[in-house]
Coordinates of C-alpha atoms and ligand atoms in Angstrom, one line a residue:
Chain A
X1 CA 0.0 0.0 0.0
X2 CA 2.7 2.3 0.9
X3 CA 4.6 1.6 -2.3
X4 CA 1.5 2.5 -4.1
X5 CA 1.1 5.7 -2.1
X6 CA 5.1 6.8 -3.2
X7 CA 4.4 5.9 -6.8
X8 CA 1.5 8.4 -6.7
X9 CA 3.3 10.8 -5.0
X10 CA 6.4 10.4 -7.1
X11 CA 4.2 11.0 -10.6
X12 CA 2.9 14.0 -8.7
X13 CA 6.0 15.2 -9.0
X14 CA 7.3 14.3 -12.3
X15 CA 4.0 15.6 -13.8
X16 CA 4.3 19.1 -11.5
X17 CA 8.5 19.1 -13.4
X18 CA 6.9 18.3 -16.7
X19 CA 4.0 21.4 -16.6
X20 CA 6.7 23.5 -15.3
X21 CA 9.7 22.9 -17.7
X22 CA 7.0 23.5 -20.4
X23 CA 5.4 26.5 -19.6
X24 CA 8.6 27.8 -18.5
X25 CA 8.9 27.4 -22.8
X26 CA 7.3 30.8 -23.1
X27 CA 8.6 32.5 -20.7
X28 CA 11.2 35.4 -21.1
X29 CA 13.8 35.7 -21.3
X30 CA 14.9 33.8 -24.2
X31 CA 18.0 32.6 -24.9
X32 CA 18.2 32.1 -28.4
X33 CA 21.3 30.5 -28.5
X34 CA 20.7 28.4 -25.7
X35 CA 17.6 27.0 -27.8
X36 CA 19.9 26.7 -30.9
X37 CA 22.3 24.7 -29.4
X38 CA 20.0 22.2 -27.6
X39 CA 18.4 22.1 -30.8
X40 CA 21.0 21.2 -32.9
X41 CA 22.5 19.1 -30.1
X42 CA 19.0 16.8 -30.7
X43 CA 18.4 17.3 -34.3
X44 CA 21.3 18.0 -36.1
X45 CA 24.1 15.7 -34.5
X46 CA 21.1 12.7 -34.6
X47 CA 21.1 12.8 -38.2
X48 CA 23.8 10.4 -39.3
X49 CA 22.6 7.7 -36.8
X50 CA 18.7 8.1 -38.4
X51 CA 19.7 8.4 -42.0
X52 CA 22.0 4.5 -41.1
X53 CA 19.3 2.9 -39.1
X54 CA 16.4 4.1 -41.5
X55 CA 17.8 3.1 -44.8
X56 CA 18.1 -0.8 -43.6
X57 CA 14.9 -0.1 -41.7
X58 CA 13.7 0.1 -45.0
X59 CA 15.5 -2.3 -47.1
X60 CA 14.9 -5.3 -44.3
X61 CA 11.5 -4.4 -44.2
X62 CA 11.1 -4.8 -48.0
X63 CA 13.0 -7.3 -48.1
X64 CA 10.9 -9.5 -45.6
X65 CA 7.4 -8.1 -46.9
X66 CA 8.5 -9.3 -50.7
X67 CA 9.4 -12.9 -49.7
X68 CA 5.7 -13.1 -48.0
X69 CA 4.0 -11.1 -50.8
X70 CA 5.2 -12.8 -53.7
X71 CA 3.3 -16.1 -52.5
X72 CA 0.4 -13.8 -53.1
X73 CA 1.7 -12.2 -56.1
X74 CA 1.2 -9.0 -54.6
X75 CA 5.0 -8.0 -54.9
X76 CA 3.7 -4.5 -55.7
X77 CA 2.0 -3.7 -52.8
X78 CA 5.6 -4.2 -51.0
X79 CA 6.2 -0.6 -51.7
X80 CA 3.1 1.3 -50.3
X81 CA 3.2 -1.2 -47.4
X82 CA 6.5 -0.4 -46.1
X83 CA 5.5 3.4 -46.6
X84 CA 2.1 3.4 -44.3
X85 CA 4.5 0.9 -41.7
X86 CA 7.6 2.8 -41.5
X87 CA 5.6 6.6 -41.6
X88 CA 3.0 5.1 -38.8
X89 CA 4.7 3.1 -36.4
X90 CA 8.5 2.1 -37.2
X91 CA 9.5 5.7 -37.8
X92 CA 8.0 7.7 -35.2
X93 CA 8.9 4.8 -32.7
X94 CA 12.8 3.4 -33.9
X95 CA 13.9 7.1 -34.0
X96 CA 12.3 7.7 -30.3
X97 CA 14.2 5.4 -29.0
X98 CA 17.6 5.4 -31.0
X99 CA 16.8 9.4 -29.8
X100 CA 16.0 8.5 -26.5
X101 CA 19.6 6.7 -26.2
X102 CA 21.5 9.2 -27.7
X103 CA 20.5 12.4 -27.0
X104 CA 18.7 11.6 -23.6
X105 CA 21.1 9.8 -22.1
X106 CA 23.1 13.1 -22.6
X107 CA 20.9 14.6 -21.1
X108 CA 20.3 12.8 -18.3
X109 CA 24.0 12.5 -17.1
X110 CA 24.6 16.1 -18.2
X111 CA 21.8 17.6 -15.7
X112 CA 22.7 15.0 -13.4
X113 CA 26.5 16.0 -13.2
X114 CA 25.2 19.3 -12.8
X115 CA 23.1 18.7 -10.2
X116 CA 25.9 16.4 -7.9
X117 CA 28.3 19.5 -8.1
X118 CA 26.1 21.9 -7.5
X119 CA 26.2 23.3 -10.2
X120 CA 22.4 23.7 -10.0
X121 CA 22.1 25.1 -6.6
X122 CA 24.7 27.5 -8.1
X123 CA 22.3 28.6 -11.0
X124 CA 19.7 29.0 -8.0
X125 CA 21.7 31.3 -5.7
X126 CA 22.4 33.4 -8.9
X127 CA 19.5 34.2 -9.5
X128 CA 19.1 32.1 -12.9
X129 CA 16.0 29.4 -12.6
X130 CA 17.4 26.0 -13.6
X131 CA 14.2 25.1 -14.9
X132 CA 13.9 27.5 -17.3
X133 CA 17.6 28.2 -18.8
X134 CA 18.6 24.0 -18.6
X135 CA 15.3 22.2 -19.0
X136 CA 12.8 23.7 -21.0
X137 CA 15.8 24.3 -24.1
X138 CA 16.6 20.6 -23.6
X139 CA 12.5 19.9 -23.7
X140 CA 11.9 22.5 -27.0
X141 CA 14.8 19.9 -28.6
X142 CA 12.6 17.3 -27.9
X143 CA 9.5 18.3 -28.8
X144 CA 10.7 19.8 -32.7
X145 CA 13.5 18.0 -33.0
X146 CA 11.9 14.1 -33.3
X147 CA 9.4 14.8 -35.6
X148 CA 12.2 16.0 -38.1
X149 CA 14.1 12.8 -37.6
X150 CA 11.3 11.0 -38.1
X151 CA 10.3 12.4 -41.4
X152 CA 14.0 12.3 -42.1
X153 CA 13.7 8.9 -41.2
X154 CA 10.5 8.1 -43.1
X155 CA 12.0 9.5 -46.5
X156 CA 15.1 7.3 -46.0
X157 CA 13.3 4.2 -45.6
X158 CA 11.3 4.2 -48.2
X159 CA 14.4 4.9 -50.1
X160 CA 15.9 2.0 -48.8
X161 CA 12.6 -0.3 -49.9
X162 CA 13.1 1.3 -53.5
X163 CA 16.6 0.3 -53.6
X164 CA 15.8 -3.5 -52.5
X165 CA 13.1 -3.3 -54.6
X166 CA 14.3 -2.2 -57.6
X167 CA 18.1 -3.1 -57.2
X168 CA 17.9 -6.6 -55.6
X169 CA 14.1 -7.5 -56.5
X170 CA 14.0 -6.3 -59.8
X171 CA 10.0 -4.6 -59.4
X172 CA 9.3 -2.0 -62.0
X173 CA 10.0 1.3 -61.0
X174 CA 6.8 3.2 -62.2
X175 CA 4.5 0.4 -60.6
X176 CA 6.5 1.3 -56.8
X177 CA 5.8 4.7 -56.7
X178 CA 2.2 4.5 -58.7
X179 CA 1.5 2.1 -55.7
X180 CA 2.6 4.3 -53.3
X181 CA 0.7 7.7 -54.6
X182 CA -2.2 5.3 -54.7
X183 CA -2.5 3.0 -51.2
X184 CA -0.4 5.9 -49.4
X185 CA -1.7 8.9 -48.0
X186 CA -0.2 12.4 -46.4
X187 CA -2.1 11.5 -42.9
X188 CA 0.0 8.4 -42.4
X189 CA 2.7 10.8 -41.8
X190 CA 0.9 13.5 -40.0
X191 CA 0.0 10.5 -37.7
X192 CA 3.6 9.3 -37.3
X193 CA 4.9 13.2 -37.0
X194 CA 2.3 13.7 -34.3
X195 CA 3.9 10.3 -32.4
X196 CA 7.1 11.7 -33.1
X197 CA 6.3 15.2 -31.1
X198 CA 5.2 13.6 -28.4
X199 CA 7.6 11.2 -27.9
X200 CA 9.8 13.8 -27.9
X201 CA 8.9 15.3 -25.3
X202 CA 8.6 12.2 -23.6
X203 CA 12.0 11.1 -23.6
X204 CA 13.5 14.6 -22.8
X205 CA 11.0 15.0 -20.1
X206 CA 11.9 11.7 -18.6
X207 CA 15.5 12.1 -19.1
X208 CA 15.7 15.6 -18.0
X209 CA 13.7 14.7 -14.7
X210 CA 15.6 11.9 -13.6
X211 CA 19.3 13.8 -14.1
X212 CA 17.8 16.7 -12.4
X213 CA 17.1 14.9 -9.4
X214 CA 19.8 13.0 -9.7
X215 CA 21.6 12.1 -6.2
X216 CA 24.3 10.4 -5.0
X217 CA 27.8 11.2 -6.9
X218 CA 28.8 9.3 -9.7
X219 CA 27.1 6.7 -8.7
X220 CA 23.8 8.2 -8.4
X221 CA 24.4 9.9 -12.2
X222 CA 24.9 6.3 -13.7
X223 CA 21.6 5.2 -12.4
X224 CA 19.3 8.0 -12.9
X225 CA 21.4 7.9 -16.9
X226 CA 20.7 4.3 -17.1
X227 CA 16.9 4.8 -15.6
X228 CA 15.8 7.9 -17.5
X229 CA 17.1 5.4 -20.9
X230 CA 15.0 2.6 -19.8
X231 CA 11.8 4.9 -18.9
X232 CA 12.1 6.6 -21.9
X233 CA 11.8 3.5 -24.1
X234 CA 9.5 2.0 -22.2
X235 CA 6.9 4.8 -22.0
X236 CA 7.6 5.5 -25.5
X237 CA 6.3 1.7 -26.8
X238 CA 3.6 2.0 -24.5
X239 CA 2.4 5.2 -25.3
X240 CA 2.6 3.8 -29.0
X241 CA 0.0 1.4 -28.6
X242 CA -2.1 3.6 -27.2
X243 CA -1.7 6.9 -29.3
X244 CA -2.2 4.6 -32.4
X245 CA -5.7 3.4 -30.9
X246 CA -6.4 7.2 -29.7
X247 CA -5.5 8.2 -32.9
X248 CA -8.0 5.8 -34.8
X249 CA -10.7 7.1 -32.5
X250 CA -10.5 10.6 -32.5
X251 CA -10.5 10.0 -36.8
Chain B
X1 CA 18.3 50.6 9.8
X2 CA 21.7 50.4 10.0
X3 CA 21.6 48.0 12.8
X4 CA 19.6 45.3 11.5
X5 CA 20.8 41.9 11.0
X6 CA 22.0 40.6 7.5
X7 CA 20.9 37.7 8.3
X8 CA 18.4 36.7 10.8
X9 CA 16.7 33.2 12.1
X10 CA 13.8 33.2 15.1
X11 CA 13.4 29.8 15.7
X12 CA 14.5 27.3 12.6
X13 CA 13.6 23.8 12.5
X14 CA 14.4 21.4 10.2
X15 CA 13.7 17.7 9.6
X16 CA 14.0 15.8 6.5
X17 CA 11.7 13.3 7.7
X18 CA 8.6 13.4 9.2
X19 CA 9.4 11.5 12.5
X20 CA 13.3 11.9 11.9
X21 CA 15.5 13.5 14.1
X22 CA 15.8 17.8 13.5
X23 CA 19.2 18.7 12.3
X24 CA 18.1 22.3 13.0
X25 CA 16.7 22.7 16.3
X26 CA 15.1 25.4 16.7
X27 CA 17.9 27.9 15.8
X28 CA 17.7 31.6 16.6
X29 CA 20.5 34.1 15.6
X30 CA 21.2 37.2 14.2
X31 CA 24.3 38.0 12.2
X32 CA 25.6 41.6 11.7
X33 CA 26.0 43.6 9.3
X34 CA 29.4 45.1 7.7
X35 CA 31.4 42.2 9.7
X36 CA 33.1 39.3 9.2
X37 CA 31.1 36.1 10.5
X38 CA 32.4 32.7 10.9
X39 CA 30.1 30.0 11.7
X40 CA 31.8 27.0 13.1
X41 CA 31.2 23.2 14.5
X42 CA 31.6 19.9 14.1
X43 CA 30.8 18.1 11.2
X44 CA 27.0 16.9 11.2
X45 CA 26.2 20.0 13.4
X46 CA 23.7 21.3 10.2
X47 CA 25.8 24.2 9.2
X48 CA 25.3 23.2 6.0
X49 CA 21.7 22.6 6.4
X50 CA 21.5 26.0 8.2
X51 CA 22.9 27.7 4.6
X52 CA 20.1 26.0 2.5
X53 CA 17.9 27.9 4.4
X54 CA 19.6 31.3 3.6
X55 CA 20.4 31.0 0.4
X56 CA 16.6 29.8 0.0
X57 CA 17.5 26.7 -1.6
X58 CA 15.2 24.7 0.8
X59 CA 12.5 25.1 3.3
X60 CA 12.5 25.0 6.9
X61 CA 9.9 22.5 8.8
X62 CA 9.2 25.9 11.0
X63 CA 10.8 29.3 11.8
X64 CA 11.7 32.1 10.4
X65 CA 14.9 33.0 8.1
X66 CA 15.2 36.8 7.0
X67 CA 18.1 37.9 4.5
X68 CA 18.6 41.3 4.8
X69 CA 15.1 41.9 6.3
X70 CA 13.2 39.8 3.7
X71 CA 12.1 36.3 3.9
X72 CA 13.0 34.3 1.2
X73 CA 9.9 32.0 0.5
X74 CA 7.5 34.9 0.6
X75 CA 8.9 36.6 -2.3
X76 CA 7.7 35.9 -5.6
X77 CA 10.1 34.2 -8.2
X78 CA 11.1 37.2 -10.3
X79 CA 11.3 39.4 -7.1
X80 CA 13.7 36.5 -5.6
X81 CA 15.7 36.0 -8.7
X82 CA 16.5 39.9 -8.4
X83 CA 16.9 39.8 -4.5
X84 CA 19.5 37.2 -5.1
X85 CA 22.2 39.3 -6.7
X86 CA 22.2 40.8 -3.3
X87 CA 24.1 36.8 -2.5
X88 CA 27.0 35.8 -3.9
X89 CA 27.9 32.7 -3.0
X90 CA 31.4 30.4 -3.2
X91 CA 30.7 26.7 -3.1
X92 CA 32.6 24.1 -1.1
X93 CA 33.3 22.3 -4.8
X94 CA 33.7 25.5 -6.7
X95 CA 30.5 24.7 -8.5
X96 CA 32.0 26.7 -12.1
X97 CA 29.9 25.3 -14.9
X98 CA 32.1 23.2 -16.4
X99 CA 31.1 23.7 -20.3
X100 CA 32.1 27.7 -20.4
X101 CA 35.8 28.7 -20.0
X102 CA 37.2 30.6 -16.7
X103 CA 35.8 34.0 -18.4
X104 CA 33.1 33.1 -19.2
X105 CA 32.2 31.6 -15.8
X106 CA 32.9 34.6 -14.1
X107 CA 30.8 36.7 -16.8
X108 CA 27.6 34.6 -16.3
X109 CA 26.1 36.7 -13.6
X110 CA 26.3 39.5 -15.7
X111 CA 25.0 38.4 -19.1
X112 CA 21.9 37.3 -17.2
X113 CA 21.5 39.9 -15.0
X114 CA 22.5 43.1 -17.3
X115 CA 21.3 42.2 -20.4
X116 CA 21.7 45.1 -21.9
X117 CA 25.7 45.8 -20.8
X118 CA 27.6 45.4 -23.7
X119 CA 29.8 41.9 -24.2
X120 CA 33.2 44.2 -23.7
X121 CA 32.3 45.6 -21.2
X122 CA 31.3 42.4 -19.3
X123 CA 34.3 40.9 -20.0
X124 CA 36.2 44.3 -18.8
X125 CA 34.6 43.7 -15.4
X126 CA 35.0 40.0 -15.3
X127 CA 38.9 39.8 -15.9
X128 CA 39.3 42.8 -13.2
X129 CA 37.6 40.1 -10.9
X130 CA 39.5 37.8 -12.0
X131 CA 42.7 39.4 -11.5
X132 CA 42.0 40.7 -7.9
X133 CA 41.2 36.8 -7.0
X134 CA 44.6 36.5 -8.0
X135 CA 44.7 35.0 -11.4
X136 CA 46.5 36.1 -14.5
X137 CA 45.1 36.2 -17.6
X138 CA 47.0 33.2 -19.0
X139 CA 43.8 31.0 -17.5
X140 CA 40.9 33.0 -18.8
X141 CA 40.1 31.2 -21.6
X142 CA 41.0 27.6 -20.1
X143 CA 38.2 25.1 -18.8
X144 CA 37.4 24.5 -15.3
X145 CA 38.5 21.1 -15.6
X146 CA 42.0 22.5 -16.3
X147 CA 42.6 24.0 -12.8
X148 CA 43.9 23.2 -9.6
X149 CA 41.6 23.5 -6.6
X150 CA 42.5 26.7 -5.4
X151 CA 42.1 28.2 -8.7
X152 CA 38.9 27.0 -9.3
X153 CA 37.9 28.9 -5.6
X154 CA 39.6 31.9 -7.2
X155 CA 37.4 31.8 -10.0
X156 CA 34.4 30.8 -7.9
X157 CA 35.3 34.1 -5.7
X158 CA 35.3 36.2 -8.8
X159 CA 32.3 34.8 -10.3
X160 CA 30.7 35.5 -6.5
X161 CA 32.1 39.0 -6.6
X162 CA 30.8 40.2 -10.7
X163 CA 27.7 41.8 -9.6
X164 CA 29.1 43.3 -6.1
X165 CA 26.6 41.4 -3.4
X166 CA 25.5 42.9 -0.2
X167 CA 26.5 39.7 1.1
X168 CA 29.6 37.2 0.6
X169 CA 29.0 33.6 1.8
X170 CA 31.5 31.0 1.6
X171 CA 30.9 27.4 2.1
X172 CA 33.8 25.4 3.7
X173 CA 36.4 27.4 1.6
X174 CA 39.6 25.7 2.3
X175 CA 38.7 21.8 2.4
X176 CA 40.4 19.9 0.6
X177 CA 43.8 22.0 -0.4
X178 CA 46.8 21.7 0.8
X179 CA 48.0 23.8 4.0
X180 CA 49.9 26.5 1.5
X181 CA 47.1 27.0 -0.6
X182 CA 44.8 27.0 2.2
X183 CA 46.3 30.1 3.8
X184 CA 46.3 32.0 0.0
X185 CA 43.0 31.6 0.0
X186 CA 42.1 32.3 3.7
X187 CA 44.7 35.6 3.0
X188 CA 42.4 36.0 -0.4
X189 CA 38.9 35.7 1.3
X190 CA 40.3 38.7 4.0
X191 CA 41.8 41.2 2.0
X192 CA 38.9 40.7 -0.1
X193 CA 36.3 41.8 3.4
X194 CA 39.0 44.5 3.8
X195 CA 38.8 46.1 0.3
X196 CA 34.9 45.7 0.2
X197 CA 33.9 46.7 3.9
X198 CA 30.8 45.0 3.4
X199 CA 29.4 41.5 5.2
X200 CA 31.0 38.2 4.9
X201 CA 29.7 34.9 6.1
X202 CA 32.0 31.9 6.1
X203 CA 31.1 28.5 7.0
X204 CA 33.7 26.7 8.3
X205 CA 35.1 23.7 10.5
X206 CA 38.5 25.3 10.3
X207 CA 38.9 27.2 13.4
X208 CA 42.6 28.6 13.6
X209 CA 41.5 30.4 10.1
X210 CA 37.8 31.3 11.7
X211 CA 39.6 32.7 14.6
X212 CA 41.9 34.4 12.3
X213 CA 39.7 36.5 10.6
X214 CA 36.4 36.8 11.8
X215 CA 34.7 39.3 14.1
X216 CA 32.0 37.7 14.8
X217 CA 31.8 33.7 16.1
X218 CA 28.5 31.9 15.8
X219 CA 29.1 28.4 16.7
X220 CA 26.6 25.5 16.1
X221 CA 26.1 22.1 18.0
X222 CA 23.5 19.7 17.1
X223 CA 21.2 22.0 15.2
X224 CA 21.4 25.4 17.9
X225 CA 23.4 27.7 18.6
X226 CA 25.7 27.2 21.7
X227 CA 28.0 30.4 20.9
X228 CA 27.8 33.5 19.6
X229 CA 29.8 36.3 20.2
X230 CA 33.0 38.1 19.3
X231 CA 36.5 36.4 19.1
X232 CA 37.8 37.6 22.1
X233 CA 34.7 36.3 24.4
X234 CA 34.4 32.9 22.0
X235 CA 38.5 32.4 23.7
X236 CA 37.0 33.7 27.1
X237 CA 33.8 31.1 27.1
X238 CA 33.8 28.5 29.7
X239 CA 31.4 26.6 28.2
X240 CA 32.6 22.9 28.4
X241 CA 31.7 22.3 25.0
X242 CA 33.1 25.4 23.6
X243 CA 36.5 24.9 25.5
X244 CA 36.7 21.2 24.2
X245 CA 35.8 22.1 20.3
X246 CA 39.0 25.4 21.1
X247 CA 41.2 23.1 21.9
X248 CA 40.6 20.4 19.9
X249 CA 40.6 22.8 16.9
X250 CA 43.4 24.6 17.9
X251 CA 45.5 21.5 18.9
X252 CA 45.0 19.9 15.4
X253 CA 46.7 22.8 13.5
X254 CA 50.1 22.7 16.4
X255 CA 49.0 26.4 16.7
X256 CA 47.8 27.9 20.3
Ligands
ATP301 N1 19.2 16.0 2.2 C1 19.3 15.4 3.5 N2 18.5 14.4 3.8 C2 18.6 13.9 5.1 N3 19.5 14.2 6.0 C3 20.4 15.3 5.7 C4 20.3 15.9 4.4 N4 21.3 16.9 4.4 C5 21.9 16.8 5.6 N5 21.3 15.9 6.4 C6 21.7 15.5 7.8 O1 21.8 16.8 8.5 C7 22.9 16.7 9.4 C8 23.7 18.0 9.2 O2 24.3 18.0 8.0 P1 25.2 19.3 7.5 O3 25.6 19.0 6.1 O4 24.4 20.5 7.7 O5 26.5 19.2 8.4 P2 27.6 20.3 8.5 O6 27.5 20.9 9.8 O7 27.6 21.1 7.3 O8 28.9 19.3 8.5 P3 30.3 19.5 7.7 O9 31.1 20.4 8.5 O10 30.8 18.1 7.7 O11 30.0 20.0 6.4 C9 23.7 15.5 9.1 O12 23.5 14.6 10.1 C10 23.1 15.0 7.8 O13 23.1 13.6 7.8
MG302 MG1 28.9 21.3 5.5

């Protein structure tokens, strides 16, 4: 009962950190730079690791669809397929996680550092809210940097089908994309973007939280590094299932 | 007006459980301002605790803490960010953030505080702090990481210093550095009272230095205050525990 009672109380406070550190988004003043460099920090330095793991994303994925289709002789439909999968779920959900590892691990043992030298009380007593100048940035990152990996990600994968399928499979070109135009549609990746921006926030909310309360020296910076991770990826395939059904609801 | 406190408690309390034991006990003291105020004890007494409380960086279970007449937790946040530049503070560890250079570090206060000063200028008033901690311009642009432990206080003391505070705390200056470093900084931390004639608070378990430049001695045991006073009556007191933690401290350093 009592460990019940702490897990409420303890998602009273990570929900309380997680309104805070987004309001505190819009508050002045802003340090452009700050955002910039959090931004790029997410976004920019992701983009080798996306454009690796979504271009054989995409080619396995074809790859594996075309051996069951062609008992069917639908071969064609390989093409569209991998498009609605990968822009849906795969995309918005691989590049959560690879981001969650990457870039939230960072930031996790980054705040958490901070936080076991006091470097955050030190913020404090200046006069500078840690909330606001080392959180919300890191948050903003999140939120706008996923869903440009993920359509990053998206576009690479399908590339990665039409190479297998062209290259390897030897599918007519014309019939792939005329498949695609005709069984895929724009929402499929409004949907996914939409996944991607929350799980954005997700990850750097959960990452964020744990390194900011982060105790215990080294030690305690490895494990809150190593917990925000794991939460992160966890929530995030969670929170899949359900935005998808949410999603088909609301539609 | 001129004889208020700097810093004032009626009555602190602290636990950091609810049936735990209270580091501070209901602590009462007043420290004045324009001198130099050590406060000593053993380790564990809650001195550090007691500093939390100041700075406003937690909250007592009951009592009262005013900083320069005001208390902390009743001030809005943009009224308390601005109240704190009346603080500056010099962690135990230093605390410099470790991703901006020695400069910039002591700049910091200023770009967020005067946002409108111009970058020269900043930097103008930064390396004169820097260089009246003591360090030549050779380290300015190095990392944190690239400094010995007494630099690092000299920056932290400059970076404390950039927007002139009412107030000058240190926490536990000298740990941790060896005994000829330890007086440069404890010869540091007094010229710079002298120059500025304005209050200093140190925290300390060091009492040959405490005794060696304070005016004023507040010392703490198990969460209250058992001494306060000036030097002279602090070597005077008969107090048993007082006497033992004097000689003790004293006897530690082969001074008397
Ligand atoms: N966050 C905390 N949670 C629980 N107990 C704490 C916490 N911080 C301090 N304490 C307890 O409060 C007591 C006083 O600690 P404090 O750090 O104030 O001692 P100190 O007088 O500063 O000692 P030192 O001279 O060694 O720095 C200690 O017994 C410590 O265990
Ligand atoms: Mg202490």
């Amino acid at each position: 009962m009592s460990a019940l009672f702490y897990f409420v109380f303890k998602m009273g406070v990570f929900f309380k950190f997680c309104k805070k550190s987004i309001l505190n988004i819009f508050v002045k003043p802003f340090r452009l730079e700050n955002y910039f460099e959090h931004f790029e920090f997410v976004a920019n330095q992701s983009l080798s690791i996306i454009l690796l793991t979504g271009i054989f994303t995409g080619m396995a994925l074809a790859h594996q669809m075309y051996l069951g289709f062609i008992r069917f002789n639908a071969a064609d439909l390989v093409g569209p397929l991998v498009a609605v999968g990968v822009a849906r779920e795969l995309g918005p959900v691989l590049t959560g996680l690879i981001v969650s590892a990457r870039a939230g691990g960072a930031m996790a043992a980054r705040l958490g550092s901070m936080r076991v030298t006091t470097q955050i009380d030190a913020l404090e007593v200046m006069g500078v809210r840690p909330l606001h100048f080392l959180v919300s940035p890191r948050v903003l990152a999140g939120f706008l940097g996923l869903p440009i990996l993920c359509a990053v990600f998206d576009l690479i994968a399908i590339m990665g089908a039409y190479v297998i399928c062209i290259g390897l499979l030897s599918l007519d070109p014309a019939v792939f994309w005329q498949q695609i135009q005709n069984i895929f549609k724009m929402s499929d990746v409004y949907e996914g973007l939409f996944k991607s921006f929350i799980f954005g926030g997700t990850f750097s909310l959960i990452c964020c939280y744990k390194g900011y309360f982060a105790k215990g020296g080294a030690k305690g910076v490895g494990d809150s590094t190593n917990l925000g991770i794991v939460y992160s990826m966890v929530t995030i395939i969670i929170m899949d299932f359900f935005l998808s059904n949410l999603i088909k609801l609301v539609r | 007006m001129s004889n208020t406190p700097i810093i004032e408690a009626i009555k602190l309390s602290k636990q950091f459980t609810k049936d735990g034991d209270f580091v501070l006990n209901s602590l009462s003291l007043s420290i004045p301002k324009n001198k130099f105020t050590a406060i000593i004890g053993y380790s564990g007494t809650g001195k550090s605790v007691f500093l939390r409380q100041v700075l406003g960086l937690d909250r007592a279970t009951s009592g009262i803490v005013r900083v320069l007449g005001k208390e902390l937790h009743n001030m809005e946040p943009a009224e308390l960010n601005a109240f704190r530049k009346n603080l500056g503070v010099v962690f135990q560890d230093s605390a410099l953030f470790d991703d901006q250079t020695v400069l910039e570090n002591v700049c910091f206060p200023l770009k967020e505080h005067k946002r409108s000063m111009s970058e020269d200028k900043r930097k103008a008033i930064g390396s004169e702090k820097l260089k009246l901690s003591g360090l030549n311009e050779e380290h300015f642009n190095k990392f944190p990481e690239a400094l010995s432990g007494g630099m690092k206080r000299r920056v932290a003391l400059a970076r404390a210093l950039v927007l002139e505070p009412k107030i000058l705390i240190y926490d536990e200056p000298t740990t941790g550095l060896d005994p000829v470093l330890k007086q440069k900084v404890d010869e540091l931390i007094l010229t710079t009272h002298k120059r500025r004639s304005s209050s200093t608070l140190v925290v300390t378990h060091d009492l040959p230095s405490a005794l060696h430049f304070a005016d004023h001695i507040v010392m703490l045991n198990a969460g209250a205050v058992l001494f306060e006073g000036s030097v002279s009556e602090f070597l005077k007191s008969s107090d048993n525990l007082v006497a033992t933690f004097r000689e003790q401290g004293l006897n530690k350093y082969g001074k008397n």
